Amino acid sequence: MIDAEVTTRDTRIRSRIAELGIPSSEASRETFVPHVIAWNLTKRCNLACAHCYIAAGSWHAAAGELSTAECHRILDEILELNQSPMLILSGGEPLLRDDLEQIAEHASSAGATVVVGTNGTRLSHERIRSLMRAGVSGVAISVDSLHPEYHDRFRHGAGALEDTLAAVERLREHRLDFVVQTSLTSGNRAELSELVAWAADRGAVSFNLYFLVPTGRGERMTGLTPTENEEVLRELTSLEAVYRGQMMIRSKCQPQIMRHVAEGDGDSPLLNYGTRCPCGVHYCRITPEGKLTPCPYTPTVAGDLRESSFRQVWEESPVFHALRHGELGGKCGRCEYREICGGCRARAEAETGDLLGPDESCAYEPTGTRPLIRPRSDVTYGVPQERTLPWSPEAEERIRRIPSFVRGVVTSRVEAFARERGYASVDLEVMAEVRRSMPVDFSKRLPFFLRRGGDA
């Protein structure tokens, strides 16, 4: 029954792509860069979380997963397209792969920024040291509640919260940056401000709130209503303003936050996100079996990396071309915020079978009378920035090591800082001064990026 539903959905999506008449030819290739790649290395997991988009669990076997050699080959193909991507190694539970450090080291030594997404229950002192030796620069850790009766039930693991909170303390002890990830449900909705305050107090560089996409085991769950989503987004934007400069706060799979920011907070760093939903545009996901999809929550396969190179799929897949060039449908297509929001494409697919369809989790109704709202920031993530000042060779080398996704924003801010203080060029001393002086208002990553490869 499930296979039949999947086949029907895929047929519907591919028919929609064919209707668009979008070519996958040499002439249609444009400069879309894979800045961020999420990689589900395994379906194996010591937990069985209620919302898991990949339906991970302890019953899965390693058979069928990409081998170490295959992972290295795919990494090399990614690095041919982008020498400094952000790579998110996840699962399932990626710590169950014995070759996790080998994969991480292969990527980090070649210039990628590598982070690991984990439930945290297996992050011992030795494993943290091992990850750091492999060049892992951060960990994304899941905390859905500070109350064990909720978190453990949601994650289907007795004692899971206790183990995860202990892991957070170990990460702090080892000074390895970490992000707190929370999946929003009606059960923890009232705990949002408490979770954000706790994450900031523990030193998280970012707090990411995930809104439900009904895929995988999440198909059995019901998300919040559009009105409730609006209330959460308003609270989230208020919290972002409170913690700005200390910890980044972001919504995930709910780009409608951009409407709230555009309407009421012109200083928000979220305005540096200049695109609608990034899936297939500068973001994609690799499955444990080597399939390439637009994002972790989108099961539609753009290509098979065991049969085609990463470049072939990234540049030629009709699925990616549809996401980059296709017109959005329904109210998302009519909405004046479609260029800075555009709705969640994964949710649209899950609920309508159409990657370009409407995201009905949104309460906003387009008026049809307002002009199109465009990004207000001159420099947005993923966009290269032309230099206006001379850079020393050492500073040039440092900036090249920064992940491509944020390099344009960092370049712009470093040069603005230099000009404001009357510097005629940018060198390592200027970059060090930026690190000491500039508020950390985008993922709290600026200090780390500026010290990569050199000073303490």
Coordinates of C-alpha atoms in Angstrom, one line a residue:
M1 CA 0.0 0.0 0.0
I2 CA 2.8 2.4 1.0
D3 CA 4.8 1.5 -2.2
A4 CA 1.7 2.2 -4.3
E5 CA 1.3 5.6 -2.6
V6 CA 4.9 6.5 -3.2
T7 CA 4.7 5.5 -6.9
T8 CA 1.6 7.6 -7.3
R9 CA 3.2 10.6 -5.6
D10 CA 6.4 10.3 -7.7
T11 CA 4.4 10.0 -10.9
R12 CA 2.4 13.1 -10.0
I13 CA 5.5 15.1 -9.3
R14 CA 7.3 14.1 -12.5
S15 CA 4.3 14.9 -14.5
R16 CA 4.2 18.3 -12.9
I17 CA 7.9 18.8 -13.8
A18 CA 7.3 17.7 -17.4
E19 CA 4.4 20.2 -17.6
L20 CA 6.8 23.0 -16.8
G21 CA 8.9 22.2 -19.9
I22 CA 12.1 22.9 -18.0
P23 CA 15.1 21.5 -19.9
S24 CA 18.0 19.6 -18.4
S25 CA 20.4 20.5 -21.1
E26 CA 23.8 22.2 -21.2
A27 CA 22.1 25.4 -22.2
S28 CA 20.0 25.5 -19.0
R29 CA 22.9 25.1 -16.6
E30 CA 23.4 28.2 -14.4
T31 CA 25.6 29.1 -11.5
F32 CA 23.7 27.3 -8.7
V33 CA 26.3 26.2 -6.1
P34 CA 25.8 23.3 -3.6
H35 CA 26.7 25.3 -0.5
V36 CA 25.2 23.1 2.1
I37 CA 24.8 19.3 1.8
A38 CA 23.0 17.2 4.4
W39 CA 24.1 13.6 4.4
N40 CA 22.1 10.8 6.0
L41 CA 24.9 8.3 6.4
T42 CA 22.7 5.6 7.9
K43 CA 19.2 4.6 8.9
R44 CA 20.5 2.9 11.9
C45 CA 19.7 4.6 15.2
N46 CA 19.6 3.7 18.9
L47 CA 16.4 5.7 19.2
A48 CA 13.1 5.7 17.2
C49 CA 11.9 9.3 17.3
A50 CA 8.2 9.9 16.6
H51 CA 8.8 12.5 13.8
C52 CA 11.8 10.9 12.1
Y53 CA 11.7 11.7 8.3
I54 CA 13.9 8.8 7.5
A55 CA 12.1 6.3 9.8
A56 CA 15.4 5.4 11.5
G57 CA 15.7 2.7 14.1
S58 CA 17.8 -0.1 15.6
W59 CA 16.2 -2.7 13.2
H60 CA 18.0 -1.3 10.1
A61 CA 21.1 -3.0 8.8
A62 CA 24.2 -1.5 7.4
A63 CA 23.7 -3.4 4.2
G64 CA 23.0 -1.0 1.3
E65 CA 24.7 2.0 2.9
L66 CA 27.4 3.7 0.9
S67 CA 30.8 2.3 1.6
T68 CA 33.6 4.4 2.9
A69 CA 35.2 4.4 -0.6
E70 CA 31.9 5.5 -2.2
C71 CA 31.6 8.3 0.4
H72 CA 35.1 9.5 -0.4
R73 CA 34.4 9.5 -4.1
I74 CA 31.2 11.5 -3.7
L75 CA 33.0 13.9 -1.5
D76 CA 35.6 14.5 -4.1
E77 CA 32.9 15.1 -6.7
I78 CA 31.2 17.7 -4.4
L79 CA 34.5 19.4 -3.9
E80 CA 35.0 19.7 -7.6
L81 CA 31.9 21.9 -7.7
N82 CA 32.6 23.8 -4.4
Q83 CA 35.9 23.8 -2.6
S84 CA 34.4 25.0 0.7
P85 CA 30.9 23.5 1.3
M86 CA 29.1 23.1 4.6
L87 CA 28.7 19.3 5.2
I88 CA 26.2 18.1 7.7
L89 CA 26.8 14.4 8.5
S90 CA 23.6 12.9 10.1
G91 CA 21.5 9.8 10.2
G92 CA 19.8 7.9 11.7
E93 CA 22.5 8.2 14.3
P94 CA 25.8 8.9 12.5
L95 CA 27.9 7.9 15.5
L96 CA 26.9 4.3 14.7
R97 CA 29.1 4.4 11.6
D98 CA 32.6 3.3 12.5
D99 CA 34.0 5.3 9.6
L100 CA 32.4 8.6 10.5
E101 CA 35.7 10.1 11.4
Q102 CA 37.3 8.9 8.2
I103 CA 34.6 10.5 6.2
A104 CA 34.8 13.7 8.2
E105 CA 38.5 13.9 7.9
H106 CA 38.4 13.4 4.2
A107 CA 36.1 16.3 3.8
S108 CA 37.6 18.7 6.4
S109 CA 41.2 18.2 5.2
A110 CA 40.0 19.2 1.7
G111 CA 38.4 22.4 2.8
A112 CA 34.8 21.5 3.8
T113 CA 33.3 22.7 7.0
V114 CA 32.0 19.5 8.7
V115 CA 29.3 19.4 11.4
V116 CA 27.6 16.3 12.8
G117 CA 23.9 16.0 13.6
T118 CA 23.3 13.6 16.5
N119 CA 20.8 12.8 19.2
G120 CA 23.7 13.2 21.6
T121 CA 23.2 10.0 23.6
R122 CA 26.5 8.5 22.4
L123 CA 28.7 11.6 22.7
S124 CA 31.4 10.4 25.1
H125 CA 34.5 12.4 25.9
E126 CA 36.5 10.1 23.7
R127 CA 34.1 10.3 20.8
I128 CA 34.1 14.1 21.0
R129 CA 37.9 14.1 21.0
S130 CA 37.9 11.8 18.0
L131 CA 35.5 14.0 16.1
M132 CA 37.6 17.1 16.8
R133 CA 40.8 15.3 15.6
A134 CA 38.9 14.5 12.4
G135 CA 38.2 18.2 11.8
V136 CA 34.6 18.3 12.9
S137 CA 33.9 22.0 13.7
G138 CA 30.5 21.6 15.4
V139 CA 27.7 19.4 16.5
A140 CA 23.9 19.8 16.1
I141 CA 22.2 18.1 19.0
S142 CA 18.5 17.4 19.5
V143 CA 16.7 18.5 22.6
D144 CA 12.9 18.5 22.4
S145 CA 12.1 19.3 26.0
L146 CA 13.9 19.8 29.3
H147 CA 11.4 17.4 30.9
P148 CA 12.4 13.8 30.6
E149 CA 8.8 12.5 30.5
Y150 CA 8.3 14.4 27.2
H151 CA 11.7 14.1 25.6
D152 CA 12.2 10.4 26.3
R153 CA 8.7 9.5 25.1
F154 CA 9.1 11.6 21.9
R155 CA 12.5 10.1 21.2
H156 CA 11.4 6.6 22.3
G157 CA 14.4 6.1 24.6
A158 CA 14.4 5.9 28.4
G159 CA 17.1 8.1 29.9
A160 CA 17.7 9.8 26.5
L161 CA 17.4 13.4 27.9
E162 CA 19.8 12.7 30.7
D163 CA 22.4 11.3 28.3
T164 CA 21.9 14.2 25.9
L165 CA 22.2 16.9 28.5
A166 CA 25.4 15.3 29.8
A167 CA 26.7 15.4 26.2
V168 CA 26.0 19.1 26.1
E169 CA 28.2 19.6 29.1
R170 CA 31.0 17.5 27.5
L171 CA 30.8 19.7 24.4
R172 CA 31.2 22.8 26.5
E173 CA 34.1 21.2 28.3
H174 CA 35.9 20.5 25.0
R175 CA 34.9 23.9 23.6
L176 CA 33.3 22.3 20.5
D177 CA 30.6 24.5 19.1
F178 CA 27.1 23.1 19.2
V179 CA 23.6 23.9 17.9
V180 CA 20.4 23.0 19.7
Q181 CA 17.6 21.6 17.5
T182 CA 14.1 21.3 18.8
S183 CA 11.1 19.8 16.9
L184 CA 7.9 21.7 17.6
T185 CA 4.7 20.0 18.6
S186 CA 1.7 20.9 20.7
G187 CA 3.3 19.0 23.5
N188 CA 6.3 21.4 23.9
R189 CA 4.9 24.6 22.4
A190 CA 4.6 26.2 25.8
E191 CA 8.2 25.4 26.6
L192 CA 9.7 27.4 23.7
S193 CA 11.0 30.4 25.6
E194 CA 12.5 28.1 28.3
L195 CA 14.3 26.0 25.7
V196 CA 15.7 29.0 24.0
A197 CA 16.9 30.5 27.3
W198 CA 18.5 27.2 28.3
A199 CA 20.3 26.9 25.0
A200 CA 21.7 30.4 25.3
D201 CA 22.8 29.8 28.8
R202 CA 24.6 26.6 27.9
G203 CA 26.5 28.5 25.1
A204 CA 24.8 27.1 22.0
V205 CA 25.8 29.0 18.8
S206 CA 22.3 28.6 17.4
F207 CA 18.8 27.4 18.3
N208 CA 16.9 25.8 15.4
L209 CA 13.2 25.3 15.7
Y210 CA 11.9 22.6 13.3
F211 CA 8.2 22.7 12.2
L212 CA 6.7 19.3 11.3
V213 CA 6.9 18.1 7.8
P214 CA 4.6 15.0 7.5
T215 CA 7.1 12.6 5.9
G216 CA 8.6 9.3 7.2
R217 CA 7.2 8.6 10.7
G218 CA 6.1 12.2 10.8
E219 CA 3.2 11.2 8.5
R220 CA 1.4 9.9 11.6
M221 CA 1.7 13.2 13.4
T222 CA -0.4 16.4 13.2
G223 CA 1.4 19.7 13.1
L224 CA 0.2 23.0 14.6
T225 CA -2.6 24.9 12.9
P226 CA -1.7 27.8 10.6
T227 CA -2.8 30.2 13.3
E228 CA -0.7 28.5 15.9
N229 CA 2.3 28.6 13.5
E230 CA 1.8 32.4 13.2
E231 CA 1.9 32.7 17.0
V232 CA 5.1 30.7 17.2
L233 CA 6.8 32.7 14.5
R234 CA 5.9 36.0 16.2
E235 CA 7.4 34.6 19.4
L236 CA 10.5 33.3 17.6
T237 CA 11.2 36.7 16.0
S238 CA 10.9 38.4 19.4
L239 CA 13.3 35.9 20.9
E240 CA 15.7 36.4 18.0
A241 CA 15.9 40.1 18.8
V242 CA 16.5 39.4 22.5
Y243 CA 19.4 37.0 21.9
R244 CA 20.9 38.7 18.9
G245 CA 24.6 38.8 19.2
Q246 CA 24.6 35.9 21.6
M247 CA 22.9 33.1 19.8
M248 CA 21.2 32.8 16.4
I249 CA 17.6 31.7 16.4
R250 CA 16.0 30.3 13.3
S251 CA 12.9 28.5 12.1
K252 CA 13.4 25.4 10.0
C253 CA 10.9 24.2 7.3
Q254 CA 8.8 27.4 8.1
P255 CA 10.3 30.1 5.9
Q256 CA 7.2 32.2 6.7
I257 CA 9.3 33.7 9.4
M258 CA 10.8 35.9 6.7
R259 CA 7.4 37.7 6.3
H260 CA 7.4 38.6 10.0
V261 CA 11.0 39.8 9.8
A262 CA 10.5 41.8 6.7
E263 CA 7.4 43.5 8.2
G264 CA 8.9 44.4 11.6
D265 CA 12.6 44.1 12.0
G266 CA 14.9 45.7 9.3
D267 CA 18.0 45.0 11.4
S268 CA 17.5 41.2 11.6
P269 CA 20.3 39.1 10.4
L270 CA 17.7 36.7 9.0
L271 CA 17.4 39.2 6.1
N272 CA 20.7 37.8 4.9
Y273 CA 18.8 34.8 3.7
G274 CA 17.9 36.1 0.3
T275 CA 16.2 33.1 -1.3
R276 CA 13.0 31.2 -0.8
C277 CA 13.2 27.6 0.5
P278 CA 16.8 26.7 -0.4
C279 CA 16.2 23.0 -1.3
G280 CA 17.6 22.2 -4.7
V281 CA 18.9 25.7 -5.1
H282 CA 22.0 25.7 -2.8
Y283 CA 21.0 22.9 -0.5
C284 CA 20.5 19.1 -1.0
R285 CA 20.5 15.8 0.8
I286 CA 22.3 12.5 0.2
T287 CA 20.5 9.3 1.5
P288 CA 22.3 6.4 3.0
E289 CA 22.0 4.5 -0.3
G290 CA 23.4 7.4 -2.4
K291 CA 20.2 9.0 -3.7
L292 CA 20.3 12.8 -4.1
T293 CA 17.1 14.6 -3.0
P294 CA 16.4 18.4 -2.7
C295 CA 16.3 18.2 1.1
P296 CA 16.0 15.6 4.0
Y297 CA 12.3 16.1 4.1
T298 CA 11.8 15.7 0.3
P299 CA 11.8 12.0 -0.7
T300 CA 11.6 12.7 -4.5
V301 CA 14.9 11.5 -6.0
A302 CA 16.8 13.9 -8.2
G303 CA 19.4 11.2 -9.1
D304 CA 21.4 8.2 -8.0
L305 CA 25.0 8.9 -7.1
R306 CA 25.9 5.3 -7.6
E307 CA 25.0 5.7 -11.2
S308 CA 25.8 9.3 -11.9
S309 CA 28.3 11.9 -10.7
F310 CA 27.3 14.6 -8.2
R311 CA 27.9 17.2 -10.9
Q312 CA 25.6 15.4 -13.4
V313 CA 22.7 15.2 -11.0
W314 CA 23.2 18.7 -9.5
E315 CA 23.4 20.4 -12.9
E316 CA 21.1 18.2 -15.0
S317 CA 18.3 16.9 -12.8
P318 CA 14.8 18.0 -13.9
V319 CA 13.8 18.0 -10.2
F320 CA 16.4 20.6 -9.4
H321 CA 15.6 22.6 -12.5
A322 CA 11.9 22.7 -11.4
L323 CA 12.8 24.0 -8.0
R324 CA 15.2 26.7 -9.5
H325 CA 13.0 27.9 -12.3
G326 CA 9.5 26.7 -11.8
E327 CA 6.6 29.0 -10.8
L328 CA 5.0 28.3 -7.4
G329 CA 1.4 27.2 -7.4
G330 CA -1.6 28.1 -5.3
K331 CA -1.4 30.9 -2.8
C332 CA 2.4 30.6 -2.6
G333 CA 2.6 31.6 -6.3
R334 CA 0.3 34.6 -5.7
C335 CA 2.0 35.8 -2.5
E336 CA 3.9 39.0 -2.5
Y337 CA 6.4 37.4 -0.2
R338 CA 7.2 34.5 -2.5
E339 CA 10.8 35.6 -3.2
I340 CA 11.8 35.8 0.4
C341 CA 9.6 33.0 1.7
G342 CA 7.9 30.8 -0.9
G343 CA 6.7 28.3 1.6
C344 CA 8.3 25.0 2.5
R345 CA 8.6 22.9 -0.7
A346 CA 8.9 19.6 1.3
R347 CA 5.6 20.3 3.1
A348 CA 3.9 21.2 -0.2
E349 CA 5.1 17.9 -1.7
A350 CA 4.0 15.9 1.3
E351 CA 0.6 17.4 1.5
T352 CA -0.2 18.0 -2.2
G353 CA 2.2 15.8 -4.1
D354 CA 3.5 18.9 -5.9
L355 CA 7.0 20.2 -5.1
L356 CA 5.9 23.6 -6.4
G357 CA 2.5 23.5 -4.8
P358 CA 1.1 25.7 -1.9
D359 CA 2.3 25.3 1.7
E360 CA -1.0 25.3 3.6
S361 CA 0.7 25.6 7.0
C362 CA 0.7 29.3 6.4
A363 CA -2.1 31.5 7.7
Y364 CA -1.3 34.5 5.5
E365 CA -3.6 35.1 2.6
P366 CA -2.1 37.1 -0.3
T367 CA -4.0 40.3 -1.1
G368 CA -3.1 40.5 -4.8
T369 CA -2.8 44.3 -4.4
R370 CA 0.7 44.7 -2.8
P371 CA 3.9 44.9 -4.7
L372 CA 6.4 42.0 -4.7
I373 CA 8.6 42.0 -1.6
R374 CA 12.2 41.5 -2.4
P375 CA 15.3 40.8 -0.1
R376 CA 16.3 44.1 1.5
S377 CA 19.9 43.1 2.2
D378 CA 22.5 44.0 -0.4
V379 CA 24.5 40.9 0.4
T380 CA 22.8 37.6 1.1
Y381 CA 24.1 34.1 2.0
G382 CA 25.3 32.1 -0.9
V383 CA 26.0 35.2 -3.1
P384 CA 29.7 36.1 -3.8
Q385 CA 30.8 39.6 -2.9
E386 CA 33.1 41.6 -5.1
R387 CA 36.1 43.0 -3.2
T388 CA 36.4 46.8 -2.9
L389 CA 39.6 46.9 -0.8
P390 CA 43.0 45.2 -1.3
W391 CA 43.5 42.0 0.7
S392 CA 46.8 40.7 1.8
P393 CA 47.7 37.1 0.6
E394 CA 47.3 35.8 4.2
A395 CA 43.9 37.4 4.5
E396 CA 42.9 36.1 1.1
E397 CA 43.9 32.6 2.1
R398 CA 41.8 32.9 5.4
I399 CA 38.7 34.1 3.6
R400 CA 38.9 31.3 1.1
R401 CA 38.7 28.8 4.0
I402 CA 35.3 30.2 5.1
P403 CA 32.3 28.1 3.9
S404 CA 31.1 29.4 0.6
F405 CA 27.6 29.9 1.9
V406 CA 28.7 32.8 4.3
R407 CA 31.8 34.0 2.5
G408 CA 30.1 36.9 0.7
V409 CA 28.4 38.1 3.9
V410 CA 31.7 37.9 5.9
T411 CA 33.6 39.6 3.1
S412 CA 31.1 42.5 3.0
R413 CA 31.2 43.0 6.8
V414 CA 35.0 42.8 7.1
E415 CA 35.4 45.4 4.4
A416 CA 32.7 47.6 5.9
F417 CA 34.5 47.4 9.3
A418 CA 37.8 48.3 7.6
R419 CA 36.4 51.3 5.8
E420 CA 34.6 52.6 9.0
R421 CA 38.0 52.6 10.8
G422 CA 39.9 54.1 7.9
Y423 CA 41.9 51.1 6.9
A424 CA 43.1 51.1 3.3
S425 CA 43.4 47.3 3.1
V426 CA 42.4 44.0 4.8
D427 CA 45.1 41.9 6.5
L428 CA 45.1 39.4 9.4
E429 CA 45.3 42.2 12.0
V430 CA 42.1 43.8 10.6
M431 CA 40.4 40.4 10.6
A432 CA 41.5 39.8 14.2
E433 CA 40.1 43.2 15.2
V434 CA 36.8 42.3 13.4
R435 CA 36.6 39.1 15.4
R436 CA 37.1 41.0 18.7
S437 CA 34.7 43.8 17.9
M438 CA 31.9 42.7 15.6
P439 CA 28.6 41.5 17.1
V440 CA 28.1 37.8 16.3
D441 CA 24.8 38.1 14.5
F442 CA 24.8 35.2 12.0
S443 CA 25.0 31.8 13.6
K444 CA 27.7 33.1 16.0
R445 CA 30.2 31.7 13.5
L446 CA 32.1 34.8 12.5
P447 CA 34.8 34.4 15.2
F448 CA 35.3 30.8 14.3
F449 CA 35.5 31.5 10.6
L450 CA 38.0 34.3 11.1
R451 CA 40.3 32.2 13.3
R452 CA 40.3 29.1 11.0
G453 CA 43.8 28.1 10.1
G454 CA 45.7 30.4 12.4
D455 CA 45.4 32.4 15.5
A456 CA 43.9 31.2 18.7

